[in-house]
mmCIF file of N, CA and C in Angstrom:
data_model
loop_
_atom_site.group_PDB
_atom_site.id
_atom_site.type_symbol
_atom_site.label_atom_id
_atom_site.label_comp_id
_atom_site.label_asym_id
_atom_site.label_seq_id
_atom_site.Cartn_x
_atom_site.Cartn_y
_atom_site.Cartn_z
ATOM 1 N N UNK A 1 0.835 -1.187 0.000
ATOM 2 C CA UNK A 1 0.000 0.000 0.000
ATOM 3 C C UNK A 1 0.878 1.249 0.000
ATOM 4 N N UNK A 2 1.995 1.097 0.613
ATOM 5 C CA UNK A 2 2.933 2.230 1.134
ATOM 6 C C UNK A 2 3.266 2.545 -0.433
ATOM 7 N N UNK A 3 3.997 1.449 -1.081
ATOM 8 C CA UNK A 3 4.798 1.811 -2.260
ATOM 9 C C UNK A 3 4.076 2.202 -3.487
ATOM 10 N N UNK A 4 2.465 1.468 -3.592
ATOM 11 C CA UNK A 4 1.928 1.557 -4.961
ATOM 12 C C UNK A 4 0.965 3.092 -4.617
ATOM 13 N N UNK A 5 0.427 3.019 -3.345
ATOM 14 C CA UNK A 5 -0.440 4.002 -3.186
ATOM 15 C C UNK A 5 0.244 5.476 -2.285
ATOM 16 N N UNK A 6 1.268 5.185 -1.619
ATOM 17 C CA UNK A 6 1.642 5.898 -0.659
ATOM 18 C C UNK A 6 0.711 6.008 0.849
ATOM 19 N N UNK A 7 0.315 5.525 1.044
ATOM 20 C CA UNK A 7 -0.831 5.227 2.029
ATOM 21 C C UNK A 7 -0.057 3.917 2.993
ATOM 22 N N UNK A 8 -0.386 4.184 4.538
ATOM 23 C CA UNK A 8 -0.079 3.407 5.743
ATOM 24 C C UNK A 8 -0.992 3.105 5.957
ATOM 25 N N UNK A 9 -0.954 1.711 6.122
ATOM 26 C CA UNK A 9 -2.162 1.086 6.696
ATOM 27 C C UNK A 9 -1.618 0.147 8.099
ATOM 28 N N UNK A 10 -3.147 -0.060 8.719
ATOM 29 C CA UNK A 10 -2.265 -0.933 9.909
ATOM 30 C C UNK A 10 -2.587 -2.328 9.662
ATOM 31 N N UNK A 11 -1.902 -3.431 10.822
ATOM 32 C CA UNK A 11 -2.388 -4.524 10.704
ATOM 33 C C UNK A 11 -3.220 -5.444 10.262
ATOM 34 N N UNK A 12 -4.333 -4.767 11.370
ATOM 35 C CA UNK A 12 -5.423 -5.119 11.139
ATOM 36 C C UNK A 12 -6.532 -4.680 9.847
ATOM 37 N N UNK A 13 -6.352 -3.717 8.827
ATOM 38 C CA UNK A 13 -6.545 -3.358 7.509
ATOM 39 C C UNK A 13 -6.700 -4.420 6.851
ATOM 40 N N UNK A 14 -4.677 -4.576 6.963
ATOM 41 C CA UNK A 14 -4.611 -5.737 6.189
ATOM 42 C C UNK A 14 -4.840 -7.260 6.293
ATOM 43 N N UNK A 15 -5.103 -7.530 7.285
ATOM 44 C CA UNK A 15 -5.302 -8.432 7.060
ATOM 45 C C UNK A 15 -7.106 -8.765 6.965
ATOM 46 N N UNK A 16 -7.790 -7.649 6.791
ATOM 47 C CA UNK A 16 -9.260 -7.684 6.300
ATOM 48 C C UNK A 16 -8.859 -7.592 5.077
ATOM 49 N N UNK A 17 -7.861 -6.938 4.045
ATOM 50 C CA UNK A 17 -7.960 -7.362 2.983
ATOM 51 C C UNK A 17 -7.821 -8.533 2.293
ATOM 52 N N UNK A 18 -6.854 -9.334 3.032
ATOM 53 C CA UNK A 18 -6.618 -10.838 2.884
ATOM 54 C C UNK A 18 -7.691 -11.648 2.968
ATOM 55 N N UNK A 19 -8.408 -11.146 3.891
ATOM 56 C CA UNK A 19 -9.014 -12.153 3.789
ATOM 57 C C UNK A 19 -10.593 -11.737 3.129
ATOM 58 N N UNK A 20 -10.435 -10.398 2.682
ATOM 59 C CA UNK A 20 -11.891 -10.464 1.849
ATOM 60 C C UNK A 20 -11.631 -10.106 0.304
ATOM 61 N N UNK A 21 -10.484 -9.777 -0.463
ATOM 62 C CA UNK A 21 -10.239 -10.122 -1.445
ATOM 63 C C UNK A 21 -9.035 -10.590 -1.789
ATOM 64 N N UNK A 22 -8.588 -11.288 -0.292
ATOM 65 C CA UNK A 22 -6.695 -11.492 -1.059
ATOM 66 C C UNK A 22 -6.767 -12.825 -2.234
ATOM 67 N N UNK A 23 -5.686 -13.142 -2.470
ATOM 68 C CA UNK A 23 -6.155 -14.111 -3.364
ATOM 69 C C UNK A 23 -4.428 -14.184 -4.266
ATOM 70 N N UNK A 24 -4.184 -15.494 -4.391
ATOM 71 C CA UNK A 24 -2.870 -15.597 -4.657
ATOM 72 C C UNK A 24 -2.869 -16.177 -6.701
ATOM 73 N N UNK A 25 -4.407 -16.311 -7.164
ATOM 74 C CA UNK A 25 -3.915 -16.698 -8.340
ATOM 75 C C UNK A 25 -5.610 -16.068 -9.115
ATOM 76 N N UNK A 26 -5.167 -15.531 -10.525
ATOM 77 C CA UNK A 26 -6.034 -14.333 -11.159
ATOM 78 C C UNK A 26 -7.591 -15.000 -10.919
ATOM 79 N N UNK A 27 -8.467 -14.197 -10.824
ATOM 80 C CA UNK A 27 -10.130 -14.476 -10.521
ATOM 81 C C UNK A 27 -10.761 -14.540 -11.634
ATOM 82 N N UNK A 28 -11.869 -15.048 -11.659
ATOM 83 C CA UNK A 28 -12.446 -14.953 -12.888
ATOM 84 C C UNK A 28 -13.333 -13.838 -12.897
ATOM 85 N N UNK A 29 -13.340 -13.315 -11.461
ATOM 86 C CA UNK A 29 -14.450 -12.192 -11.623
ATOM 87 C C UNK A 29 -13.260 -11.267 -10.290
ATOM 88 N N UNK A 30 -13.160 -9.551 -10.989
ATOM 89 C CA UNK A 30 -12.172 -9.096 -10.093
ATOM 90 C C UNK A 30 -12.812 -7.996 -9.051
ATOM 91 N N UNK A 31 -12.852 -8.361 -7.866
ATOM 92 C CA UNK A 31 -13.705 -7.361 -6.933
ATOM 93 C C UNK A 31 -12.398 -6.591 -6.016
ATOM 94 N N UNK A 32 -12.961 -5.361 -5.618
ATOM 95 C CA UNK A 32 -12.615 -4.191 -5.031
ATOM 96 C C UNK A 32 -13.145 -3.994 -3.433
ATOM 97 N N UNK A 33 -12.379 -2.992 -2.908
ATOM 98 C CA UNK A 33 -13.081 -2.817 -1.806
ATOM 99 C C UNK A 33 -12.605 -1.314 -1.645
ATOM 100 N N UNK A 34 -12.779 -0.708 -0.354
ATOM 101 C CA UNK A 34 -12.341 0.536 0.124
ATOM 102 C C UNK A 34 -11.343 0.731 0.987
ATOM 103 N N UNK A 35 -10.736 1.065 1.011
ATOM 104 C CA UNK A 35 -9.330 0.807 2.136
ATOM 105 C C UNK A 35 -8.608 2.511 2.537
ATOM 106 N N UNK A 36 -8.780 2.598 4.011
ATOM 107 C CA UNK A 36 -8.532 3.829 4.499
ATOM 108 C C UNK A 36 -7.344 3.904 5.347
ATOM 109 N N UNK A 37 -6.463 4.810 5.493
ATOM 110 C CA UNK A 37 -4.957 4.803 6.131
ATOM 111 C C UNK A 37 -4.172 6.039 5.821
ATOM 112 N N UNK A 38 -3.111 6.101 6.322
ATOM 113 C CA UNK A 38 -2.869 7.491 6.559
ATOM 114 C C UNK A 38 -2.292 8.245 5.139
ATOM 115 N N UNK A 39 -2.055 9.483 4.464
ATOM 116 C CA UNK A 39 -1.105 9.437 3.445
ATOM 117 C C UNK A 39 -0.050 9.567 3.505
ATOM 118 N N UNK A 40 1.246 8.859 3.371
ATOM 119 C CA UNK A 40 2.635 8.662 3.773
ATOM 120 C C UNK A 40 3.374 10.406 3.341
ATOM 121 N N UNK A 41 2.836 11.376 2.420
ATOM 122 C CA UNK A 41 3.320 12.299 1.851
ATOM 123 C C UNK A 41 2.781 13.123 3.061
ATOM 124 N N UNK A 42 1.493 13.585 3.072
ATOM 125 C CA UNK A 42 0.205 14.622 3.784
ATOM 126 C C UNK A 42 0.366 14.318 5.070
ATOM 127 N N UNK A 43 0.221 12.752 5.347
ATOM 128 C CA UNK A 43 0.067 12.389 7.032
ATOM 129 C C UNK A 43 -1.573 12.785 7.403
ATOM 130 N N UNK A 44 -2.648 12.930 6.734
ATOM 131 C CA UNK A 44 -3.844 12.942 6.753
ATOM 132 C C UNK A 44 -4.607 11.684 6.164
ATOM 133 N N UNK A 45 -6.159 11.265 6.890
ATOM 134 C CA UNK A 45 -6.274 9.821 6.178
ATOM 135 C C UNK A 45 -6.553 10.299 5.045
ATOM 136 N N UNK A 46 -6.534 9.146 4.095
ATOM 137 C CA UNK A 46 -7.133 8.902 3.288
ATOM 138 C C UNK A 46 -7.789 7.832 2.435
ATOM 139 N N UNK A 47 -8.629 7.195 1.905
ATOM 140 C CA UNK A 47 -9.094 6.018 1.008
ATOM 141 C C UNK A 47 -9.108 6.303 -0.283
ATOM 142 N N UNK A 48 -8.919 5.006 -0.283
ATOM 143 C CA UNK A 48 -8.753 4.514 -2.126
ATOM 144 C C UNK A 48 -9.473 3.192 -2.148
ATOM 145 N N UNK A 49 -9.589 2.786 -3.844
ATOM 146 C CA UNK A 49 -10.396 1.416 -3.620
ATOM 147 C C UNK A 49 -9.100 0.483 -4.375
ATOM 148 N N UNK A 50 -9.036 -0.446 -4.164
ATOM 149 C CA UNK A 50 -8.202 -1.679 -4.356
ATOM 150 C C UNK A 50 -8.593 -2.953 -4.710
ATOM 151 N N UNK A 51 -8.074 -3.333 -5.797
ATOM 152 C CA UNK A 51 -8.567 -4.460 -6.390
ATOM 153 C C UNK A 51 -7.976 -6.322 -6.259
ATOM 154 N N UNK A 52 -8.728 -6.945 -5.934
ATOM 155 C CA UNK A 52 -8.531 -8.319 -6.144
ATOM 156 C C UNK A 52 -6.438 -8.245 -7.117
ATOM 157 N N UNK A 53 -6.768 -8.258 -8.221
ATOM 158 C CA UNK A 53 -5.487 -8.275 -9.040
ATOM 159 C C UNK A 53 -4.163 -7.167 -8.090
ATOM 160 N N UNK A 54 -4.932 -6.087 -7.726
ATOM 161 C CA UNK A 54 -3.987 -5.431 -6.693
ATOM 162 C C UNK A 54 -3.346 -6.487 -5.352
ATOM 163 N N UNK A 55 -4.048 -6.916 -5.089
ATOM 164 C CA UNK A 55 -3.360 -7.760 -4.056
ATOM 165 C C UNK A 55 -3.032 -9.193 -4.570
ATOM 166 N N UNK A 56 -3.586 -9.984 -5.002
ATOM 167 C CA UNK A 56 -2.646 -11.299 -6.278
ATOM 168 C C UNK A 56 -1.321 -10.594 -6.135
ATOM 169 N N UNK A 57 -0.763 -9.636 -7.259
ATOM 170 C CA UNK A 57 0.640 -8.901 -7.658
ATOM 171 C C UNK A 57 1.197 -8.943 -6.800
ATOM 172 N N UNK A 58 0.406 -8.077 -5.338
ATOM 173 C CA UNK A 58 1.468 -7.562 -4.267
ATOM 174 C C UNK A 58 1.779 -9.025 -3.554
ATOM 175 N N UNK A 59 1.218 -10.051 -3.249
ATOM 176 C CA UNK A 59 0.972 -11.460 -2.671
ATOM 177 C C UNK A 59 1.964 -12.157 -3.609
ATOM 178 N N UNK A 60 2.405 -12.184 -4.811
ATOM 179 C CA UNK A 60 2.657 -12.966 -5.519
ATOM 180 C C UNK A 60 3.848 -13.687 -5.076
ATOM 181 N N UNK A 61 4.709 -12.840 -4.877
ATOM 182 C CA UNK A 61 6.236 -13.616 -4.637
ATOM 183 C C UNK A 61 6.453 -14.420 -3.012
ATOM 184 N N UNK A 62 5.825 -13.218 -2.321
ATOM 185 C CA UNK A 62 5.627 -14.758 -0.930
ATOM 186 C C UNK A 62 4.888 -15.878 -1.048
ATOM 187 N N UNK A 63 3.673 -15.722 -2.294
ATOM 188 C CA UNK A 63 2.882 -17.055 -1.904
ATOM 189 C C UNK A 63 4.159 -18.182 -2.738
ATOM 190 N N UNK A 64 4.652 -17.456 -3.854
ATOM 191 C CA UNK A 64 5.709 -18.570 -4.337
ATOM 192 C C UNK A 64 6.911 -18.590 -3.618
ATOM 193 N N UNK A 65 7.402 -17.948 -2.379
ATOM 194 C CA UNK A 65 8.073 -18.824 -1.891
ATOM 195 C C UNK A 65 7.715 -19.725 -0.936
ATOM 196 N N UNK A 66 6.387 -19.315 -0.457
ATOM 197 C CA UNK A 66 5.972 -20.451 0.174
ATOM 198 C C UNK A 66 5.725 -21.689 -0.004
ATOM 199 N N UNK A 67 5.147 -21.921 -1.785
ATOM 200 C CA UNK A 67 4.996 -23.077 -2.248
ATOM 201 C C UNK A 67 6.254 -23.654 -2.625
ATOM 202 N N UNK A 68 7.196 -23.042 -2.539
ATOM 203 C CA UNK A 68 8.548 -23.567 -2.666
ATOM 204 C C UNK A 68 9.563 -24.079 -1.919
ATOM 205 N N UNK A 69 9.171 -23.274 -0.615
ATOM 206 C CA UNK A 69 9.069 -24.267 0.378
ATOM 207 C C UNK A 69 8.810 -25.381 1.367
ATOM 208 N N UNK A 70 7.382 -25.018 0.661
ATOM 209 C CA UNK A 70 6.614 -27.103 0.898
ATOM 210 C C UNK A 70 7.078 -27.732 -0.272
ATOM 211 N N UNK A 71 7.653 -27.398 -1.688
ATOM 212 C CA UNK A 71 7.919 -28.226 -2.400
ATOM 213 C C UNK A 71 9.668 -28.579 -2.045
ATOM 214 N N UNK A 72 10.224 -28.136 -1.632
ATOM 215 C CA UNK A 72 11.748 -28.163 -0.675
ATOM 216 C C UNK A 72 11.408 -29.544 0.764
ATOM 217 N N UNK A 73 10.552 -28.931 1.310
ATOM 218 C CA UNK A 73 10.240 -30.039 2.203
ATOM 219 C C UNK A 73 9.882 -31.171 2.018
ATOM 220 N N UNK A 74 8.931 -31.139 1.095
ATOM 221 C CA UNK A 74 8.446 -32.556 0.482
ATOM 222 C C UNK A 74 9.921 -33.008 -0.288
ATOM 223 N N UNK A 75 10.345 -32.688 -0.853
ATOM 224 C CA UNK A 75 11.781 -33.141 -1.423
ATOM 225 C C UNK A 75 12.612 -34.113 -0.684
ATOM 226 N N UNK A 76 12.398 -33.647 1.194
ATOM 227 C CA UNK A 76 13.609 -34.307 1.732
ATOM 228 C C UNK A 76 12.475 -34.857 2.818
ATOM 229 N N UNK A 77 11.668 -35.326 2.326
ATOM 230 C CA UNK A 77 10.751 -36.202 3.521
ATOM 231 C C UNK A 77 10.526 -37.656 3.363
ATOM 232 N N UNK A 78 10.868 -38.540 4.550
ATOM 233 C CA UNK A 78 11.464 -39.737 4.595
ATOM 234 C C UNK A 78 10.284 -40.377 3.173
ATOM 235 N N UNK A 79 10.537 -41.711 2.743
ATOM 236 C CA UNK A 79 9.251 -42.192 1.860
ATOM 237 C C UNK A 79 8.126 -42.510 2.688
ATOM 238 N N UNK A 80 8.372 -42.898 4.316
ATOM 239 C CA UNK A 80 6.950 -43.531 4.553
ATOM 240 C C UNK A 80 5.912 -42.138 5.203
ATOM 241 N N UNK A 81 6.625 -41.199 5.245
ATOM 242 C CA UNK A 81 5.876 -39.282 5.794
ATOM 243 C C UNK A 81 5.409 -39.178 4.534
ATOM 244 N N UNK A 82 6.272 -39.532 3.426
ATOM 245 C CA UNK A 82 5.778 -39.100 2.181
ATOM 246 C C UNK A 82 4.583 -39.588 1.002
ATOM 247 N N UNK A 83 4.531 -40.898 2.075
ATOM 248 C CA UNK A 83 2.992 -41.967 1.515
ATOM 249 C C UNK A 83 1.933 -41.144 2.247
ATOM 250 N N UNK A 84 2.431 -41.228 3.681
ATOM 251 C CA UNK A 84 0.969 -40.896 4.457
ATOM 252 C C UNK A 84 0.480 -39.219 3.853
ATOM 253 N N UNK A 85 1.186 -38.056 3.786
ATOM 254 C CA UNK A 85 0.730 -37.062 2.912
ATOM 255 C C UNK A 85 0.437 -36.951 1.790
ATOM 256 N N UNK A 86 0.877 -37.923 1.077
ATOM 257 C CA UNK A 86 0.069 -37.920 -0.091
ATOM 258 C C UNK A 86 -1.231 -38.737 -0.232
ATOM 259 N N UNK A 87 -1.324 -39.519 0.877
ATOM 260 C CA UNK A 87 -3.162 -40.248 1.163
ATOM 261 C C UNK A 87 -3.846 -39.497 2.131
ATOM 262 N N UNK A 88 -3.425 -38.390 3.001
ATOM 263 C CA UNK A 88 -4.366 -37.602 3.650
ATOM 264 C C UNK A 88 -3.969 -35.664 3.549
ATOM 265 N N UNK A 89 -3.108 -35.983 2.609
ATOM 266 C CA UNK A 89 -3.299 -34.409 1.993
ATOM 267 C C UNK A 89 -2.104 -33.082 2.870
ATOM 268 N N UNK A 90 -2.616 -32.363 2.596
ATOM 269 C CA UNK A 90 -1.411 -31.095 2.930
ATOM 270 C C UNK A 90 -2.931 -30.416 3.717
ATOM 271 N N UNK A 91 -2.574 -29.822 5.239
ATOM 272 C CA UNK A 91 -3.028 -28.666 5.519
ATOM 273 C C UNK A 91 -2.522 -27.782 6.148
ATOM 274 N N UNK A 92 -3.119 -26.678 5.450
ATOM 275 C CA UNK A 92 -2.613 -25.041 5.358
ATOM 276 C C UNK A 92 -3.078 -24.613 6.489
ATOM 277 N N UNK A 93 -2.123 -24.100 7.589
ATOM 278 C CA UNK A 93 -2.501 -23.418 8.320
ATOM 279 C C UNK A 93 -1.829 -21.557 8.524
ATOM 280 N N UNK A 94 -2.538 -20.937 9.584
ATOM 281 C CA UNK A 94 -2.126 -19.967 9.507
ATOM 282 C C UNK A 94 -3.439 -18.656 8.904
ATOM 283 N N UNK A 95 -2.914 -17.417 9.267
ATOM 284 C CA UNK A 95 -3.769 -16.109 8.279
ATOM 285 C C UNK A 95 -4.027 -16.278 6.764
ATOM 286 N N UNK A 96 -2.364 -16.809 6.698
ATOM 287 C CA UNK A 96 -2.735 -16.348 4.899
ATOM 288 C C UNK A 96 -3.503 -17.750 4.077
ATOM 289 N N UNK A 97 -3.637 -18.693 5.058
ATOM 290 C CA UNK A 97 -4.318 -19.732 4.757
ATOM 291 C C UNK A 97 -5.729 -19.978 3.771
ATOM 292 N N UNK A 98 -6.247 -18.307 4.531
ATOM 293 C CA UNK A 98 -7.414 -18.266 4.370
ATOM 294 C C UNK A 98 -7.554 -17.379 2.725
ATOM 295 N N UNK A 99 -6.474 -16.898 2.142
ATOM 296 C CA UNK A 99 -6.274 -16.396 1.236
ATOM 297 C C UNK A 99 -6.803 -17.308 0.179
ATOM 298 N N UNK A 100 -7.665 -16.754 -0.863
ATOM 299 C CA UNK A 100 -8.423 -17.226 -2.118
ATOM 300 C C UNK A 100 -7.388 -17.680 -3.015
ATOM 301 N N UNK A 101 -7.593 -19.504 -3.405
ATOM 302 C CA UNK A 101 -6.569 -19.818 -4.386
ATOM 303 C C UNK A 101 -5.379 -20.481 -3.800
ATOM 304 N N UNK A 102 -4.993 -20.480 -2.900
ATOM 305 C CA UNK A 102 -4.200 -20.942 -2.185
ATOM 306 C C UNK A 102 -3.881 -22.798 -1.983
ATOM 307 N N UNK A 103 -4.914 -22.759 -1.804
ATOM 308 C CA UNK A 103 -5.280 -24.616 -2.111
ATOM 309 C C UNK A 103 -4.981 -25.225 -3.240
ATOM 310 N N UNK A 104 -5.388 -24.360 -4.357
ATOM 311 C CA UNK A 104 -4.774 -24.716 -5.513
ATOM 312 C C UNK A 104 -4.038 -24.724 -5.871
ATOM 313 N N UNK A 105 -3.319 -23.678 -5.330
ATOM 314 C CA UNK A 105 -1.713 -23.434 -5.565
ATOM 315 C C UNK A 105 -0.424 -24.375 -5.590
ATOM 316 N N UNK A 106 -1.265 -24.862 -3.946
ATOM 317 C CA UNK A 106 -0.399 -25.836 -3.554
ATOM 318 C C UNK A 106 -0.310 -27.089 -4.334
ATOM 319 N N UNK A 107 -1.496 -27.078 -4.577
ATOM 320 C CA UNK A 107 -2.032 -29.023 -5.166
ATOM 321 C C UNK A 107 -1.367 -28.404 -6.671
ATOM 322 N N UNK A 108 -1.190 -27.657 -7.279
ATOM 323 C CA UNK A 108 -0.958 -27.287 -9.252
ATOM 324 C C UNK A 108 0.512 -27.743 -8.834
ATOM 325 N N UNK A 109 1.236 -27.455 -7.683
ATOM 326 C CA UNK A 109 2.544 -27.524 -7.971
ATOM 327 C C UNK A 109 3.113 -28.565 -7.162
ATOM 328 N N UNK A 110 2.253 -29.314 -6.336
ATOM 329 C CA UNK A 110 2.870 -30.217 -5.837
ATOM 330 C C UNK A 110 1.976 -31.897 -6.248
ATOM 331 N N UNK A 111 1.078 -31.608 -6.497
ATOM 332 C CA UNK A 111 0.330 -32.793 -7.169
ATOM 333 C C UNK A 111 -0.568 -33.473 -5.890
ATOM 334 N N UNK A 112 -0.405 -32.947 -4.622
ATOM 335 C CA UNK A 112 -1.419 -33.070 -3.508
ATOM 336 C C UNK A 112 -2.222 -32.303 -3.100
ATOM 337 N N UNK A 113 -3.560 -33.304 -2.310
ATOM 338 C CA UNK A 113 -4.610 -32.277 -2.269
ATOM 339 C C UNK A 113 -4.150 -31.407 -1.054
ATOM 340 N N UNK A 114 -5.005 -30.368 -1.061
ATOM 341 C CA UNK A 114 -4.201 -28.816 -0.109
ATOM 342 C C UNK A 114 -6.175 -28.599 0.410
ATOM 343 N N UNK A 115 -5.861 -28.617 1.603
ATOM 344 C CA UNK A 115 -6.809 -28.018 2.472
ATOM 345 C C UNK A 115 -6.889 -27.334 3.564
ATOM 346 N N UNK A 116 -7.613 -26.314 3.657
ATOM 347 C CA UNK A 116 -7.333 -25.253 4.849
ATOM 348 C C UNK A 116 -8.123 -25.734 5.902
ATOM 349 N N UNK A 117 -7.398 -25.500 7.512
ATOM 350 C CA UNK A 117 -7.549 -26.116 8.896
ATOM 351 C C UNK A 117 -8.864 -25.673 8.991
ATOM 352 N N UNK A 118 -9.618 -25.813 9.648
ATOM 353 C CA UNK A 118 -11.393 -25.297 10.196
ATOM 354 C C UNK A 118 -10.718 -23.916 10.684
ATOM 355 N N UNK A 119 -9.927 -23.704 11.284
ATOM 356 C CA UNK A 119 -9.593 -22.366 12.164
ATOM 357 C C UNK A 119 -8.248 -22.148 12.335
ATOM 358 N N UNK A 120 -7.404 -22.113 10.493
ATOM 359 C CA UNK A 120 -6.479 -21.531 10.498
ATOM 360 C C UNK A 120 -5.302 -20.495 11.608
ATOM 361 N N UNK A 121 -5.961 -19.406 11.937
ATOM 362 C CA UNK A 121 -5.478 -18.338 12.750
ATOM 363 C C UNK A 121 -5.044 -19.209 13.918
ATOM 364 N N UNK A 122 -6.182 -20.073 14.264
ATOM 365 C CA UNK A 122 -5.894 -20.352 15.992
ATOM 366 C C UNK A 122 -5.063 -21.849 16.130
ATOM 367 N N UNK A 123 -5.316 -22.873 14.507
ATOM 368 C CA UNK A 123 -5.338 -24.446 15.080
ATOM 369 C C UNK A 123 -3.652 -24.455 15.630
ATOM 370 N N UNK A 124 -2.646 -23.592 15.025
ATOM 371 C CA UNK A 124 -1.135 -23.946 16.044
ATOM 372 C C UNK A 124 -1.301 -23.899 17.346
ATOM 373 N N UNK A 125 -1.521 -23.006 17.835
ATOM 374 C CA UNK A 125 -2.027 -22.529 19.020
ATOM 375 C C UNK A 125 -2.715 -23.534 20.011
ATOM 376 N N UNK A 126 -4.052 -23.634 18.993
ATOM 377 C CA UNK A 126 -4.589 -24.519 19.973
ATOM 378 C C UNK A 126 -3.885 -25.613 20.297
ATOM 379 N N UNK A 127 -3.204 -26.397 19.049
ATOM 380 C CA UNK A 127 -2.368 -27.633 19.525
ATOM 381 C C UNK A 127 -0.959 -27.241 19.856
ATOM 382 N N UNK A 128 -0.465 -26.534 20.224
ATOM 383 C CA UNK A 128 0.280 -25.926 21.214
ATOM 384 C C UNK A 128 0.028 -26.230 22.734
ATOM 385 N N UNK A 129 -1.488 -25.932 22.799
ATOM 386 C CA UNK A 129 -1.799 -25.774 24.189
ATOM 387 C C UNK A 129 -2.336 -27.615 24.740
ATOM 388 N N UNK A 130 -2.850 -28.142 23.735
ATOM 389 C CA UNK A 130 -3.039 -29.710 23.805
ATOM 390 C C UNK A 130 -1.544 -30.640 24.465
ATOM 391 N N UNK A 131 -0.816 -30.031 23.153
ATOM 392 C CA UNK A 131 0.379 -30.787 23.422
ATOM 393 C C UNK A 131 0.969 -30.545 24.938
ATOM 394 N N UNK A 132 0.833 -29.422 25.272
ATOM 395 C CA UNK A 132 1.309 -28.898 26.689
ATOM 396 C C UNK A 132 0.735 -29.760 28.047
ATOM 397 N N UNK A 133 -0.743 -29.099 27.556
ATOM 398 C CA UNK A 133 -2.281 -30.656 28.565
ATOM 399 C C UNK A 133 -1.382 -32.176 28.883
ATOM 400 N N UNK A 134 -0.964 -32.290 27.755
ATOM 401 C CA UNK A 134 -0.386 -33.840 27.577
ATOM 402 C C UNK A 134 0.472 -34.222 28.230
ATOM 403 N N UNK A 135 1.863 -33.117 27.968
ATOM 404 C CA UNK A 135 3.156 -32.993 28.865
ATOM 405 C C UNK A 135 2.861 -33.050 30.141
ATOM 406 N N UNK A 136 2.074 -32.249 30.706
ATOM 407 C CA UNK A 136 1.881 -32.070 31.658
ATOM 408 C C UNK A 136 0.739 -33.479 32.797
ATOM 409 N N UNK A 137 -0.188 -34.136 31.572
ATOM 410 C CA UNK A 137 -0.473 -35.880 32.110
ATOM 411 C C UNK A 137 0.504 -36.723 32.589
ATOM 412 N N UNK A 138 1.540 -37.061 31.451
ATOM 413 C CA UNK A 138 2.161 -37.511 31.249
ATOM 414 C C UNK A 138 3.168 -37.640 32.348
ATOM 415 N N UNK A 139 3.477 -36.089 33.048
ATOM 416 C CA UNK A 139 4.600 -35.744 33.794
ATOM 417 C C UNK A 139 3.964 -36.453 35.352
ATOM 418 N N UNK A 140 2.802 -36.388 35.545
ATOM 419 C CA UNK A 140 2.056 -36.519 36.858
ATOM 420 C C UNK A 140 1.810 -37.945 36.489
ATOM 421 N N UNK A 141 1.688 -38.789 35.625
ATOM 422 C CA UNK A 141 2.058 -40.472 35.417
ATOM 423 C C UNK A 141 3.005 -40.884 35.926
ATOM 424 N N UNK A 142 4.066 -40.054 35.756
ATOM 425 C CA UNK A 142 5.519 -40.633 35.913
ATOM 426 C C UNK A 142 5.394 -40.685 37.747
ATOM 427 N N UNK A 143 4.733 -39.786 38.077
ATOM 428 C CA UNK A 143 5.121 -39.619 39.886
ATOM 429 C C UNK A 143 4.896 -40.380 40.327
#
């Protein structure tokens, strides 16, 4: 936003744009929205509208290194990790998870199916906090 529009936006902006028109590969139909933030020149707000293809472009090169990095990983993953993901699939977790196209992305270039978690943002987290529950059974077994 800074570089194409001159406009600051915060966090949380962006990541309403992600997730209501981001989108990592061209649409068949291209939608817009309104997007308000400061002007980097003036320092007064201002809005502009921004398009689907506007954010694809700006998205483009992280979503490909990302897929280039599950295709790096899959590269050096033992054969029997590498049966079981390819019979129950790749899932995407995370914000940008939720990004339009993304699933496909993955599966066009890696030849597996790609599906996003029920609750991207939170599922590390939550199994973060599982795994911890566990440690912590586990530790009071041992006593």
């Amino acid at each position: 936003m800074r570089r194409n529009h001159s406009l600051f936006i915060g966090e949380g902006i962006a990541e309403g744009i992600k997730i209501k028109i981001g989108t990592v590969c061209r649409r068949p139909d291209t939608v817009s929205m309104q997007v308000t933030g400061r002007n980097v020149i003036t320092g007064l707000p201002r809005t502009i509208s921004i398009s689907s293809d506007e954010v694809r472009n700006a998205c483009a090169e992280s979503a490909s290194e990302i897929v280039e990095m599950v295709h790096s990983v899959l590269e050096k993953t033992p054969p029997e990790l590498a049966a079981d993901i390819v019979e129950r699939g790749i899932i995407l977790t995370g914000g940008g998870a939720r990004m339009d196209g993304f699933e496909e992305m993955i599966e066009e270039r890696t030849g597996i199916n790609a599906m996003t978690a029920e609750n991207p943002e939170c599922c590390v987290a939550e199994g973060t906090g599982l795994y911890v529950e566990k440690i912590e059974q586990l530790s009071r077994m041992e006593r």
